Amino acid sequence: MRYERPRLLDGYDKLDGILAHKSVAILGAGGLGGLCAYLLAGAGLKSLTVADDDTVEDSNLHRQVMFCADDIGKIKSLCLKREIGKLDPEVQVRAFTDRVDEGNFADFAKGADLVMDLTDNVRTRLLASRMCLELKKDFVHASVAAGTGMFCAFRFSDPAFVREHGCYECMAGAQAKPAFRGITGPYAETISAEAAQLAMECFMGTAPWGELFVHDMERRTIRRFKLKRDPACPECTRYLDSIKE
Amino acid sequence: MKIVFNGKERQVREGQTLEGLCEELGIKPEGAAAACSGEVVPKGQWKDFALKDGMEIDVFSLVAGG
Ligand SMILES: [Zn+2]
């Protein structure tokens, strides 16, 4: 009964059945990660790892819809686990409360069919792209600030994808340093929902792998660009060399 | 020569590179991404990416939030 409405959509009749056997690891339980995890659990995903060592602050509540005033001071990933438990007690949520770094990334991503970078930290983002490439795990990136959001899916499990489209670092550079900007609740949660939809498409076989979407929410336009590998990217080169052997 | 920059025509000098144009416009490469005719130009290629007459260039901010 729970999934009867999505099942009415073309291509979605098997989605909950597919998600029931998949696992997703999400970096960030805030403005992007929180709602995204909740929507995926709602869609039928039964196994989730959510990493966030931040605590809920008053200044989060205008956009991080999974938390309430009583949560201020509590660890975000644990609050999110609690909320998903209320939605569907069958969902196994692993709250990863350590800061994700090089040393524990493989543990964080263990068993995941898809890793999602929904963090606000660019160092973690670059690390995630690099580690997912190394682990050959499919990877979704989304970020948002001011009125602009961007999102894309990297099929790192497929060498042909990497050869053509590269990694996050190819696009943004190893020195990427986005400016800190303001944000509204609707802007953040629009991109969060778009990330959840993209993850579902990854499992349905309809994802636009290798396309970067730039959503200008002020002008209400979405531009799409094809990601391209930088032949000089050391991370992609290492990956492609490891395939040859 | 003329290019289309973020949807608007713009005069650029012969031999200008993508990196040079961004510098001229005060756009910091570490905070931006770029595409030419719908394909992302990897950051590592900006320095040598020569603009040509009629090219459609999009430069947009990388965003940090989550
Ligand atoms: Zn790369």
PDB file of C-alpha atoms and ligand atoms in Angstrom:
ATOM      1  CA  MET A   1       0.000   0.000   0.000  1.00  0.00           C
ATOM      2  CA  ARG A   2       2.790   2.387   0.919  1.00  0.00           C
ATOM      3  CA  TYR A   3       4.221   2.442  -2.598  1.00  0.00           C
ATOM      4  CA  GLU A   4       1.027   2.368  -4.646  1.00  0.00           C
ATOM      5  CA  ARG A   5       1.346   5.932  -5.948  1.00  0.00           C
ATOM      6  CA  PRO A   6       4.938   5.759  -7.236  1.00  0.00           C
ATOM      7  CA  ARG A   7       4.121   2.346  -8.757  1.00  0.00           C
ATOM      8  CA  LEU A   8       1.538   4.064 -10.985  1.00  0.00           C
ATOM      9  CA  LEU A   9       4.367   5.903 -12.753  1.00  0.00           C
ATOM     10  CA  ASP A  10       6.017   4.423 -15.824  1.00  0.00           C
ATOM     11  CA  GLY A  11       9.234   2.715 -14.799  1.00  0.00           C
ATOM     12  CA  TYR A  12       8.590   3.044 -11.070  1.00  0.00           C
ATOM     13  CA  ASP A  13       6.578  -0.139 -10.571  1.00  0.00           C
ATOM     14  CA  LYS A  14       9.665  -2.070  -9.461  1.00  0.00           C
ATOM     15  CA  LEU A  15      11.511   0.772  -7.715  1.00  0.00           C
ATOM     16  CA  ASP A  16      10.595  -0.079  -4.111  1.00  0.00           C
ATOM     17  CA  GLY A  17      11.493  -3.711  -4.746  1.00  0.00           C
ATOM     18  CA  ILE A  18      14.899  -2.682  -6.086  1.00  0.00           C
ATOM     19  CA  LEU A  19      15.560  -0.228  -3.249  1.00  0.00           C
ATOM     20  CA  ALA A  20      14.724  -2.877  -0.649  1.00  0.00           C
ATOM     21  CA  HIS A  21      17.972  -4.655  -1.561  1.00  0.00           C
ATOM     22  CA  LYS A  22      20.221  -1.606  -1.967  1.00  0.00           C
ATOM     23  CA  SER A  23      22.343   0.340   0.427  1.00  0.00           C
ATOM     24  CA  VAL A  24      23.237   4.033   0.217  1.00  0.00           C
ATOM     25  CA  ALA A  25      25.926   5.899   2.156  1.00  0.00           C
ATOM     26  CA  ILE A  26      25.312   9.632   2.538  1.00  0.00           C
ATOM     27  CA  LEU A  27      27.857  12.232   3.551  1.00  0.00           C
ATOM     28  CA  GLY A  28      26.063  15.007   5.382  1.00  0.00           C
ATOM     29  CA  ALA A  29      22.797  14.926   7.333  1.00  0.00           C
ATOM     30  CA  GLY A  30      22.058  18.651   7.032  1.00  0.00           C
ATOM     31  CA  GLY A  31      20.158  20.704   4.470  1.00  0.00           C
ATOM     32  CA  LEU A  32      20.834  18.290   1.621  1.00  0.00           C
ATOM     33  CA  GLY A  33      21.507  14.959   3.313  1.00  0.00           C
ATOM     34  CA  GLY A  34      18.622  15.065   5.782  1.00  0.00           C
ATOM     35  CA  LEU A  35      15.635  15.320   3.482  1.00  0.00           C
ATOM     36  CA  CYS A  36      17.355  13.230   0.801  1.00  0.00           C
ATOM     37  CA  ALA A  37      17.854  10.307   3.203  1.00  0.00           C
ATOM     38  CA  TYR A  38      14.253  10.626   4.377  1.00  0.00           C
ATOM     39  CA  LEU A  39      12.890  10.602   0.816  1.00  0.00           C
ATOM     40  CA  LEU A  40      14.958   7.539  -0.091  1.00  0.00           C
ATOM     41  CA  ALA A  41      13.760   5.707   3.026  1.00  0.00           C
ATOM     42  CA  GLY A  42      10.229   6.727   2.083  1.00  0.00           C
ATOM     43  CA  ALA A  43      10.745   5.317  -1.410  1.00  0.00           C
ATOM     44  CA  GLY A  44      11.666   1.896  -0.027  1.00  0.00           C
ATOM     45  CA  LEU A  45      15.400   1.978   0.680  1.00  0.00           C
ATOM     46  CA  LYS A  46      16.024  -0.254   3.698  1.00  0.00           C
ATOM     47  CA  SER A  47      19.728   0.287   4.336  1.00  0.00           C
ATOM     48  CA  LEU A  48      21.347   3.674   4.884  1.00  0.00           C
ATOM     49  CA  THR A  49      24.564   4.982   6.356  1.00  0.00           C
ATOM     50  CA  VAL A  50      24.497   8.662   7.245  1.00  0.00           C
ATOM     51  CA  ALA A  51      27.677  10.458   8.249  1.00  0.00           C
ATOM     52  CA  ASP A  52      27.595  13.782  10.058  1.00  0.00           C
ATOM     53  CA  ASP A  53      29.444  14.710  13.212  1.00  0.00           C
ATOM     54  CA  ASP A  54      27.890  18.192  13.433  1.00  0.00           C
ATOM     55  CA  THR A  55      25.355  19.104  16.086  1.00  0.00           C
ATOM     56  CA  VAL A  56      22.059  20.804  15.334  1.00  0.00           C
ATOM     57  CA  GLU A  57      22.181  24.570  15.716  1.00  0.00           C
ATOM     58  CA  ASP A  58      19.385  27.115  15.858  1.00  0.00           C
ATOM     59  CA  SER A  59      20.691  28.613  12.593  1.00  0.00           C
ATOM     60  CA  ASN A  60      20.082  25.247  10.827  1.00  0.00           C
ATOM     61  CA  LEU A  61      16.380  24.998  11.531  1.00  0.00           C
ATOM     62  CA  HIS A  62      15.173  27.317   8.744  1.00  0.00           C
ATOM     63  CA  ARG A  63      16.324  24.768   6.140  1.00  0.00           C
ATOM     64  CA  GLN A  64      17.173  21.443   7.801  1.00  0.00           C
ATOM     65  CA  VAL A  65      13.649  20.150   7.971  1.00  0.00           C
ATOM     66  CA  MET A  66      14.419  16.861   9.724  1.00  0.00           C
ATOM     67  CA  PHE A  67      15.270  18.615  12.999  1.00  0.00           C
ATOM     68  CA  CYS A  68      13.248  20.517  15.577  1.00  0.00           C
ATOM     69  CA  ALA A  69      14.001  23.031  18.320  1.00  0.00           C
ATOM     70  CA  ASP A  70      14.466  20.245  20.903  1.00  0.00           C
ATOM     71  CA  ASP A  71      17.326  18.835  18.783  1.00  0.00           C
ATOM     72  CA  ILE A  72      19.618  21.833  19.255  1.00  0.00           C
ATOM     73  CA  GLY A  73      22.947  20.537  20.525  1.00  0.00           C
ATOM     74  CA  LYS A  74      22.278  16.934  19.454  1.00  0.00           C
ATOM     75  CA  ILE A  75      24.295  15.101  16.777  1.00  0.00           C
ATOM     76  CA  LYS A  76      22.627  15.441  13.380  1.00  0.00           C
ATOM     77  CA  SER A  77      23.179  11.898  12.135  1.00  0.00           C
ATOM     78  CA  LEU A  78      21.557  10.477  15.291  1.00  0.00           C
ATOM     79  CA  CYS A  79      18.560  12.820  15.013  1.00  0.00           C
ATOM     80  CA  LEU A  80      18.110  11.820  11.391  1.00  0.00           C
ATOM     81  CA  LYS A  81      18.266   8.136  12.296  1.00  0.00           C
ATOM     82  CA  ARG A  82      15.499   8.719  14.855  1.00  0.00           C
ATOM     83  CA  GLU A  83      13.266  10.477  12.297  1.00  0.00           C
ATOM     84  CA  ILE A  84      13.759   7.766   9.671  1.00  0.00           C
ATOM     85  CA  GLY A  85      12.938   5.177  12.326  1.00  0.00           C
ATOM     86  CA  LYS A  86       9.578   6.883  12.838  1.00  0.00           C
ATOM     87  CA  LEU A  87       8.909   6.827   9.091  1.00  0.00           C
ATOM     88  CA  ASP A  88       9.819   3.158   8.615  1.00  0.00           C
ATOM     89  CA  PRO A  89      11.110   1.059  11.526  1.00  0.00           C
ATOM     90  CA  GLU A  90      12.375  -1.555   9.042  1.00  0.00           C
ATOM     91  CA  VAL A  91      15.047   0.777   7.668  1.00  0.00           C
ATOM     92  CA  GLN A  92      18.501  -0.016   9.013  1.00  0.00           C
ATOM     93  CA  VAL A  93      20.171   3.349   9.582  1.00  0.00           C
ATOM     94  CA  ARG A  94      23.801   3.405  10.532  1.00  0.00           C
ATOM     95  CA  ALA A  95      24.638   6.800  12.024  1.00  0.00           C
ATOM     96  CA  PHE A  96      28.299   7.477  11.403  1.00  0.00           C
ATOM     97  CA  THR A  97      29.202  10.069  14.022  1.00  0.00           C
ATOM     98  CA  ASP A  98      32.944  10.308  13.331  1.00  0.00           C
ATOM     99  CA  ARG A  99      34.251  12.858  10.874  1.00  0.00           C
ATOM    100  CA  VAL A 100      34.787  10.985   7.601  1.00  0.00           C
ATOM    101  CA  ASP A 101      38.428  11.020   6.559  1.00  0.00           C
ATOM    102  CA  GLU A 102      40.843   8.984   4.499  1.00  0.00           C
ATOM    103  CA  GLY A 103      41.304   6.475   7.310  1.00  0.00           C
ATOM    104  CA  ASN A 104      37.652   5.577   7.844  1.00  0.00           C
ATOM    105  CA  PHE A 105      36.145   6.223   4.405  1.00  0.00           C
ATOM    106  CA  ALA A 106      36.176   2.564   3.355  1.00  0.00           C
ATOM    107  CA  ASP A 107      34.355   1.675   6.583  1.00  0.00           C
ATOM    108  CA  PHE A 108      31.831   4.463   5.979  1.00  0.00           C
ATOM    109  CA  ALA A 109      31.177   3.274   2.409  1.00  0.00           C
ATOM    110  CA  LYS A 110      31.222  -0.441   3.246  1.00  0.00           C
ATOM    111  CA  GLY A 111      28.389  -2.304   1.552  1.00  0.00           C
ATOM    112  CA  ALA A 112      27.054   0.806  -0.175  1.00  0.00           C
ATOM    113  CA  ASP A 113      25.810   0.501  -3.746  1.00  0.00           C
ATOM    114  CA  LEU A 114      25.854   4.277  -4.038  1.00  0.00           C
ATOM    115  CA  VAL A 115      27.702   6.993  -2.130  1.00  0.00           C
ATOM    116  CA  MET A 116      26.205  10.482  -2.022  1.00  0.00           C
ATOM    117  CA  ASP A 117      28.167  13.613  -1.287  1.00  0.00           C
ATOM    118  CA  LEU A 118      25.698  16.010   0.276  1.00  0.00           C
ATOM    119  CA  THR A 119      28.147  17.736   2.576  1.00  0.00           C
ATOM    120  CA  ASP A 120      28.916  21.438   2.864  1.00  0.00           C
ATOM    121  CA  ASN A 121      32.609  20.762   3.262  1.00  0.00           C
ATOM    122  CA  VAL A 122      34.699  20.945   0.097  1.00  0.00           C
ATOM    123  CA  ARG A 123      37.586  18.962   1.553  1.00  0.00           C
ATOM    124  CA  THR A 124      35.259  16.078   2.387  1.00  0.00           C
ATOM    125  CA  ARG A 125      33.763  16.393  -1.102  1.00  0.00           C
ATOM    126  CA  LEU A 126      37.125  16.060  -2.852  1.00  0.00           C
ATOM    127  CA  LEU A 127      38.029  13.171  -0.552  1.00  0.00           C
ATOM    128  CA  ALA A 128      34.718  11.450  -1.342  1.00  0.00           C
ATOM    129  CA  SER A 129      35.241  11.718  -5.094  1.00  0.00           C
ATOM    130  CA  ARG A 130      38.788  10.400  -4.789  1.00  0.00           C
ATOM    131  CA  MET A 131      37.864   7.522  -2.469  1.00  0.00           C
ATOM    132  CA  CYS A 132      34.792   6.464  -4.470  1.00  0.00           C
ATOM    133  CA  LEU A 133      36.943   6.378  -7.573  1.00  0.00           C
ATOM    134  CA  GLU A 134      39.452   4.202  -5.741  1.00  0.00           C
ATOM    135  CA  LEU A 135      36.716   1.918  -4.389  1.00  0.00           C
ATOM    136  CA  LYS A 136      34.931   1.949  -7.795  1.00  0.00           C
ATOM    137  CA  LYS A 137      31.684   3.011  -6.148  1.00  0.00           C
ATOM    138  CA  ASP A 138      29.024   4.976  -7.977  1.00  0.00           C
ATOM    139  CA  PHE A 139      28.869   8.501  -6.657  1.00  0.00           C
ATOM    140  CA  VAL A 140      26.284  11.279  -6.627  1.00  0.00           C
ATOM    141  CA  HIS A 141      27.289  14.838  -5.872  1.00  0.00           C
ATOM    142  CA  ALA A 142      24.965  17.714  -4.984  1.00  0.00           C
ATOM    143  CA  SER A 143      25.645  21.128  -3.529  1.00  0.00           C
ATOM    144  CA  VAL A 144      23.751  24.362  -3.114  1.00  0.00           C
ATOM    145  CA  ALA A 145      24.362  27.971  -2.120  1.00  0.00           C
ATOM    146  CA  ALA A 146      22.520  31.202  -2.690  1.00  0.00           C
ATOM    147  CA  GLY A 147      20.033  30.480  -5.504  1.00  0.00           C
ATOM    148  CA  THR A 148      22.154  27.916  -7.325  1.00  0.00           C
ATOM    149  CA  GLY A 149      22.321  24.175  -6.931  1.00  0.00           C
ATOM    150  CA  MET A 150      24.295  21.610  -8.854  1.00  0.00           C
ATOM    151  CA  PHE A 151      24.133  17.847  -9.014  1.00  0.00           C
ATOM    152  CA  CYS A 152      25.594  15.013 -11.051  1.00  0.00           C
ATOM    153  CA  ALA A 153      26.071  11.241 -10.996  1.00  0.00           C
ATOM    154  CA  PHE A 154      29.427   9.557 -11.546  1.00  0.00           C
ATOM    155  CA  ARG A 155      29.415   5.901 -12.590  1.00  0.00           C
ATOM    156  CA  PHE A 156      32.767   5.014 -11.076  1.00  0.00           C
ATOM    157  CA  SER A 157      31.932   1.289 -11.283  1.00  0.00           C
ATOM    158  CA  ASP A 158      32.334   1.597 -15.073  1.00  0.00           C
ATOM    159  CA  PRO A 159      35.810   2.306 -16.524  1.00  0.00           C
ATOM    160  CA  ALA A 160      34.233   3.512 -19.790  1.00  0.00           C
ATOM    161  CA  PHE A 161      32.457   6.202 -17.773  1.00  0.00           C
ATOM    162  CA  VAL A 162      35.656   7.393 -16.104  1.00  0.00           C
ATOM    163  CA  ARG A 163      37.547   7.427 -19.388  1.00  0.00           C
ATOM    164  CA  GLU A 164      34.949   9.764 -20.863  1.00  0.00           C
ATOM    165  CA  HIS A 165      33.604  11.847 -17.974  1.00  0.00           C
ATOM    166  CA  GLY A 166      36.304  11.787 -15.276  1.00  0.00           C
ATOM    167  CA  CYS A 167      35.701  12.683 -11.633  1.00  0.00           C
ATOM    168  CA  TYR A 168      34.626  15.649  -9.508  1.00  0.00           C
ATOM    169  CA  GLU A 169      38.215  16.826  -9.325  1.00  0.00           C
ATOM    170  CA  CYS A 170      38.474  16.938 -13.136  1.00  0.00           C
ATOM    171  CA  MET A 171      35.626  19.457 -13.172  1.00  0.00           C
ATOM    172  CA  ALA A 172      36.349  21.509 -10.068  1.00  0.00           C
ATOM    173  CA  GLY A 173      40.113  21.117  -9.628  1.00  0.00           C
ATOM    174  CA  ALA A 174      42.014  19.832  -6.611  1.00  0.00           C
ATOM    175  CA  GLN A 175      42.132  23.371  -5.217  1.00  0.00           C
ATOM    176  CA  ALA A 176      38.378  23.931  -5.463  1.00  0.00           C
ATOM    177  CA  LYS A 177      37.224  26.491  -2.937  1.00  0.00           C
ATOM    178  CA  PRO A 178      33.620  27.596  -3.319  1.00  0.00           C
ATOM    179  CA  ALA A 179      32.660  30.878  -1.698  1.00  0.00           C
ATOM    180  CA  PHE A 180      30.492  30.778   1.437  1.00  0.00           C
ATOM    181  CA  ARG A 181      27.053  32.161   0.574  1.00  0.00           C
ATOM    182  CA  GLY A 182      23.622  32.541   2.061  1.00  0.00           C
ATOM    183  CA  ILE A 183      20.807  30.050   1.535  1.00  0.00           C
ATOM    184  CA  THR A 184      17.050  29.728   2.004  1.00  0.00           C
ATOM    185  CA  GLY A 185      15.146  26.668   3.158  1.00  0.00           C
ATOM    186  CA  PRO A 186      13.316  26.120  -0.137  1.00  0.00           C
ATOM    187  CA  TYR A 187      16.541  26.472  -2.144  1.00  0.00           C
ATOM    188  CA  ALA A 188      18.312  23.872  -0.002  1.00  0.00           C
ATOM    189  CA  GLU A 189      15.444  21.410   0.004  1.00  0.00           C
ATOM    190  CA  THR A 190      14.800  21.726  -3.738  1.00  0.00           C
ATOM    191  CA  ILE A 191      18.321  20.460  -4.407  1.00  0.00           C
ATOM    192  CA  SER A 192      17.990  17.823  -1.671  1.00  0.00           C
ATOM    193  CA  ALA A 193      14.921  16.429  -3.416  1.00  0.00           C
ATOM    194  CA  GLU A 194      16.682  16.544  -6.782  1.00  0.00           C
ATOM    195  CA  ALA A 195      19.541  14.522  -5.306  1.00  0.00           C
ATOM    196  CA  ALA A 196      17.090  11.911  -3.988  1.00  0.00           C
ATOM    197  CA  GLN A 197      15.419  11.661  -7.380  1.00  0.00           C
ATOM    198  CA  LEU A 198      18.801  11.258  -9.076  1.00  0.00           C
ATOM    199  CA  ALA A 199      19.729   8.446  -6.652  1.00  0.00           C
ATOM    200  CA  MET A 200      16.486   6.626  -7.444  1.00  0.00           C
ATOM    201  CA  GLU A 201      17.246   6.928 -11.152  1.00  0.00           C
ATOM    202  CA  CYS A 202      20.690   5.434 -10.546  1.00  0.00           C
ATOM    203  CA  PHE A 203      18.944   2.294  -9.267  1.00  0.00           C
ATOM    204  CA  MET A 204      16.244   2.310 -11.940  1.00  0.00           C
ATOM    205  CA  GLY A 205      18.784   2.426 -14.767  1.00  0.00           C
ATOM    206  CA  THR A 206      17.596   5.784 -16.043  1.00  0.00           C
ATOM    207  CA  ALA A 207      20.172   8.107 -14.450  1.00  0.00           C
ATOM    208  CA  PRO A 208      21.795  10.790 -16.621  1.00  0.00           C
ATOM    209  CA  TRP A 209      25.317   9.633 -15.694  1.00  0.00           C
ATOM    210  CA  GLY A 210      28.002  12.146 -16.576  1.00  0.00           C
ATOM    211  CA  GLU A 211      25.715  15.138 -16.883  1.00  0.00           C
ATOM    212  CA  LEU A 212      26.146  18.126 -14.624  1.00  0.00           C
ATOM    213  CA  PHE A 213      22.931  19.975 -13.853  1.00  0.00           C
ATOM    214  CA  VAL A 214      23.132  23.579 -12.742  1.00  0.00           C
ATOM    215  CA  HIS A 215      19.813  24.743 -11.343  1.00  0.00           C
ATOM    216  CA  ASP A 216      19.495  28.509 -11.197  1.00  0.00           C
ATOM    217  CA  MET A 217      16.547  28.722  -8.850  1.00  0.00           C
ATOM    218  CA  GLU A 218      16.398  32.526  -8.977  1.00  0.00           C
ATOM    219  CA  ARG A 219      15.763  32.506 -12.724  1.00  0.00           C
ATOM    220  CA  ARG A 220      14.067  29.098 -12.598  1.00  0.00           C
ATOM    221  CA  THR A 221      16.264  27.509 -15.253  1.00  0.00           C
ATOM    222  CA  ILE A 222      18.279  24.298 -15.340  1.00  0.00           C
ATOM    223  CA  ARG A 223      21.345  24.055 -17.547  1.00  0.00           C
ATOM    224  CA  ARG A 224      22.979  20.717 -18.311  1.00  0.00           C
ATOM    225  CA  PHE A 225      26.577  20.100 -19.255  1.00  0.00           C
ATOM    226  CA  LYS A 226      28.491  16.971 -20.204  1.00  0.00           C
ATOM    227  CA  LEU A 227      31.284  16.169 -17.740  1.00  0.00           C
ATOM    228  CA  LYS A 228      34.669  15.582 -19.357  1.00  0.00           C
ATOM    229  CA  ARG A 229      37.762  13.867 -18.003  1.00  0.00           C
ATOM    230  CA  ASP A 230      40.943  15.854 -17.649  1.00  0.00           C
ATOM    231  CA  PRO A 231      43.570  13.576 -19.256  1.00  0.00           C
ATOM    232  CA  ALA A 232      46.061  14.991 -16.728  1.00  0.00           C
ATOM    233  CA  CYS A 233      43.911  14.179 -13.652  1.00  0.00           C
ATOM    234  CA  PRO A 234      46.098  12.060 -11.348  1.00  0.00           C
ATOM    235  CA  GLU A 235      43.100  10.362  -9.694  1.00  0.00           C
ATOM    236  CA  CYS A 236      41.491   9.245 -12.956  1.00  0.00           C
ATOM    237  CA  THR A 237      44.873   8.221 -14.349  1.00  0.00           C
ATOM    238  CA  ARG A 238      45.519   6.003 -11.309  1.00  0.00           C
ATOM    239  CA  TYR A 239      42.061   4.448 -11.677  1.00  0.00           C
ATOM    240  CA  LEU A 240      42.471   3.757 -15.393  1.00  0.00           C
ATOM    241  CA  ASP A 241      45.964   2.354 -14.866  1.00  0.00           C
ATOM    242  CA  SER A 242      44.604  -0.039 -12.231  1.00  0.00           C
ATOM    243  CA  ILE A 243      42.027  -1.328 -14.748  1.00  0.00           C
ATOM    244  CA  LYS A 244      44.678  -2.104 -17.360  1.00  0.00           C
ATOM    245  CA  GLU A 245      46.632  -4.381 -15.056  1.00  0.00           C
TER     246      GLU A 245
ATOM    247  CA  MET B   1      36.496  38.265 -31.969  1.00  0.00           C
ATOM    248  CA  LYS B   2      33.193  37.604 -30.281  1.00  0.00           C
ATOM    249  CA  ILE B   3      32.115  34.799 -27.982  1.00  0.00           C
ATOM    250  CA  VAL B   4      28.863  34.118 -26.166  1.00  0.00           C
ATOM    251  CA  PHE B   5      29.634  34.331 -22.460  1.00  0.00           C
ATOM    252  CA  ASN B   6      26.909  33.151 -20.077  1.00  0.00           C
ATOM    253  CA  GLY B   7      24.334  33.782 -22.786  1.00  0.00           C
ATOM    254  CA  LYS B   8      25.556  37.256 -23.781  1.00  0.00           C
ATOM    255  CA  GLU B   9      27.814  38.324 -26.638  1.00  0.00           C
ATOM    256  CA  ARG B  10      31.177  39.546 -25.544  1.00  0.00           C
ATOM    257  CA  GLN B  11      34.241  40.895 -27.331  1.00  0.00           C
ATOM    258  CA  VAL B  12      37.485  39.098 -26.460  1.00  0.00           C
ATOM    259  CA  ARG B  13      40.969  39.590 -27.797  1.00  0.00           C
ATOM    260  CA  GLU B  14      42.557  37.143 -30.207  1.00  0.00           C
ATOM    261  CA  GLY B  15      44.440  34.380 -28.394  1.00  0.00           C
ATOM    262  CA  GLN B  16      42.684  34.925 -25.070  1.00  0.00           C
ATOM    263  CA  THR B  17      42.422  31.811 -22.893  1.00  0.00           C
ATOM    264  CA  LEU B  18      39.589  30.743 -20.619  1.00  0.00           C
ATOM    265  CA  GLU B  19      41.799  31.376 -17.597  1.00  0.00           C
ATOM    266  CA  GLY B  20      42.812  34.789 -18.916  1.00  0.00           C
ATOM    267  CA  LEU B  21      39.206  35.795 -19.487  1.00  0.00           C
ATOM    268  CA  CYS B  22      38.208  34.730 -15.975  1.00  0.00           C
ATOM    269  CA  GLU B  23      41.103  36.675 -14.527  1.00  0.00           C
ATOM    270  CA  GLU B  24      40.024  39.737 -16.513  1.00  0.00           C
ATOM    271  CA  LEU B  25      36.493  39.377 -15.128  1.00  0.00           C
ATOM    272  CA  GLY B  26      37.656  38.836 -11.558  1.00  0.00           C
ATOM    273  CA  ILE B  27      36.387  35.243 -11.439  1.00  0.00           C
ATOM    274  CA  LYS B  28      38.526  33.050  -9.197  1.00  0.00           C
ATOM    275  CA  PRO B  29      39.077  29.655 -10.883  1.00  0.00           C
ATOM    276  CA  GLU B  30      38.983  27.775  -7.558  1.00  0.00           C
ATOM    277  CA  GLY B  31      35.422  28.992  -7.004  1.00  0.00           C
ATOM    278  CA  ALA B  32      34.076  28.282 -10.477  1.00  0.00           C
ATOM    279  CA  ALA B  33      33.471  25.681 -13.167  1.00  0.00           C
ATOM    280  CA  ALA B  34      33.228  26.245 -16.917  1.00  0.00           C
ATOM    281  CA  ALA B  35      31.776  24.688 -20.023  1.00  0.00           C
ATOM    282  CA  CYS B  36      32.212  25.213 -23.754  1.00  0.00           C
ATOM    283  CA  SER B  37      29.295  24.384 -26.055  1.00  0.00           C
ATOM    284  CA  GLY B  38      27.699  22.306 -23.326  1.00  0.00           C
ATOM    285  CA  GLU B  39      30.797  20.336 -22.340  1.00  0.00           C
ATOM    286  CA  VAL B  40      32.628  20.966 -19.096  1.00  0.00           C
ATOM    287  CA  VAL B  41      36.151  22.292 -19.549  1.00  0.00           C
ATOM    288  CA  PRO B  42      38.212  20.485 -16.875  1.00  0.00           C
ATOM    289  CA  LYS B  43      39.861  22.929 -14.493  1.00  0.00           C
ATOM    290  CA  GLY B  44      43.321  21.682 -15.446  1.00  0.00           C
ATOM    291  CA  GLN B  45      42.765  22.772 -19.065  1.00  0.00           C
ATOM    292  CA  TRP B  46      41.681  26.377 -18.451  1.00  0.00           C
ATOM    293  CA  LYS B  47      45.211  27.717 -18.753  1.00  0.00           C
ATOM    294  CA  ASP B  48      45.656  26.418 -22.301  1.00  0.00           C
ATOM    295  CA  PHE B  49      42.058  26.612 -23.445  1.00  0.00           C
ATOM    296  CA  ALA B  50      42.149  29.168 -26.294  1.00  0.00           C
ATOM    297  CA  LEU B  51      38.886  30.946 -26.994  1.00  0.00           C
ATOM    298  CA  LYS B  52      37.723  30.956 -30.588  1.00  0.00           C
ATOM    299  CA  ASP B  53      35.303  33.177 -32.460  1.00  0.00           C
ATOM    300  CA  GLY B  54      31.680  32.189 -31.851  1.00  0.00           C
ATOM    301  CA  MET B  55      32.384  29.880 -28.908  1.00  0.00           C
ATOM    302  CA  GLU B  56      29.662  29.499 -26.313  1.00  0.00           C
ATOM    303  CA  ILE B  57      31.258  29.701 -22.881  1.00  0.00           C
ATOM    304  CA  ASP B  58      29.466  29.237 -19.588  1.00  0.00           C
ATOM    305  CA  VAL B  59      31.181  29.973 -16.311  1.00  0.00           C
ATOM    306  CA  PHE B  60      29.316  29.310 -13.091  1.00  0.00           C
ATOM    307  CA  SER B  61      30.079  29.342  -9.373  1.00  0.00           C
ATOM    308  CA  LEU B  62      30.865  26.165  -7.558  1.00  0.00           C
ATOM    309  CA  VAL B  63      28.572  26.056  -4.589  1.00  0.00           C
ATOM    310  CA  ALA B  64      29.548  24.903  -1.155  1.00  0.00           C
ATOM    311  CA  GLY B  65      26.470  24.463   0.944  1.00  0.00           C
ATOM    312  CA  GLY B  66      24.689  21.410   2.177  1.00  0.00           C
TER     313      GLY B  66
HETATM  314 ZN    ZN C   1      39.543  13.005 -12.509  1.00  0.00          ZN
END
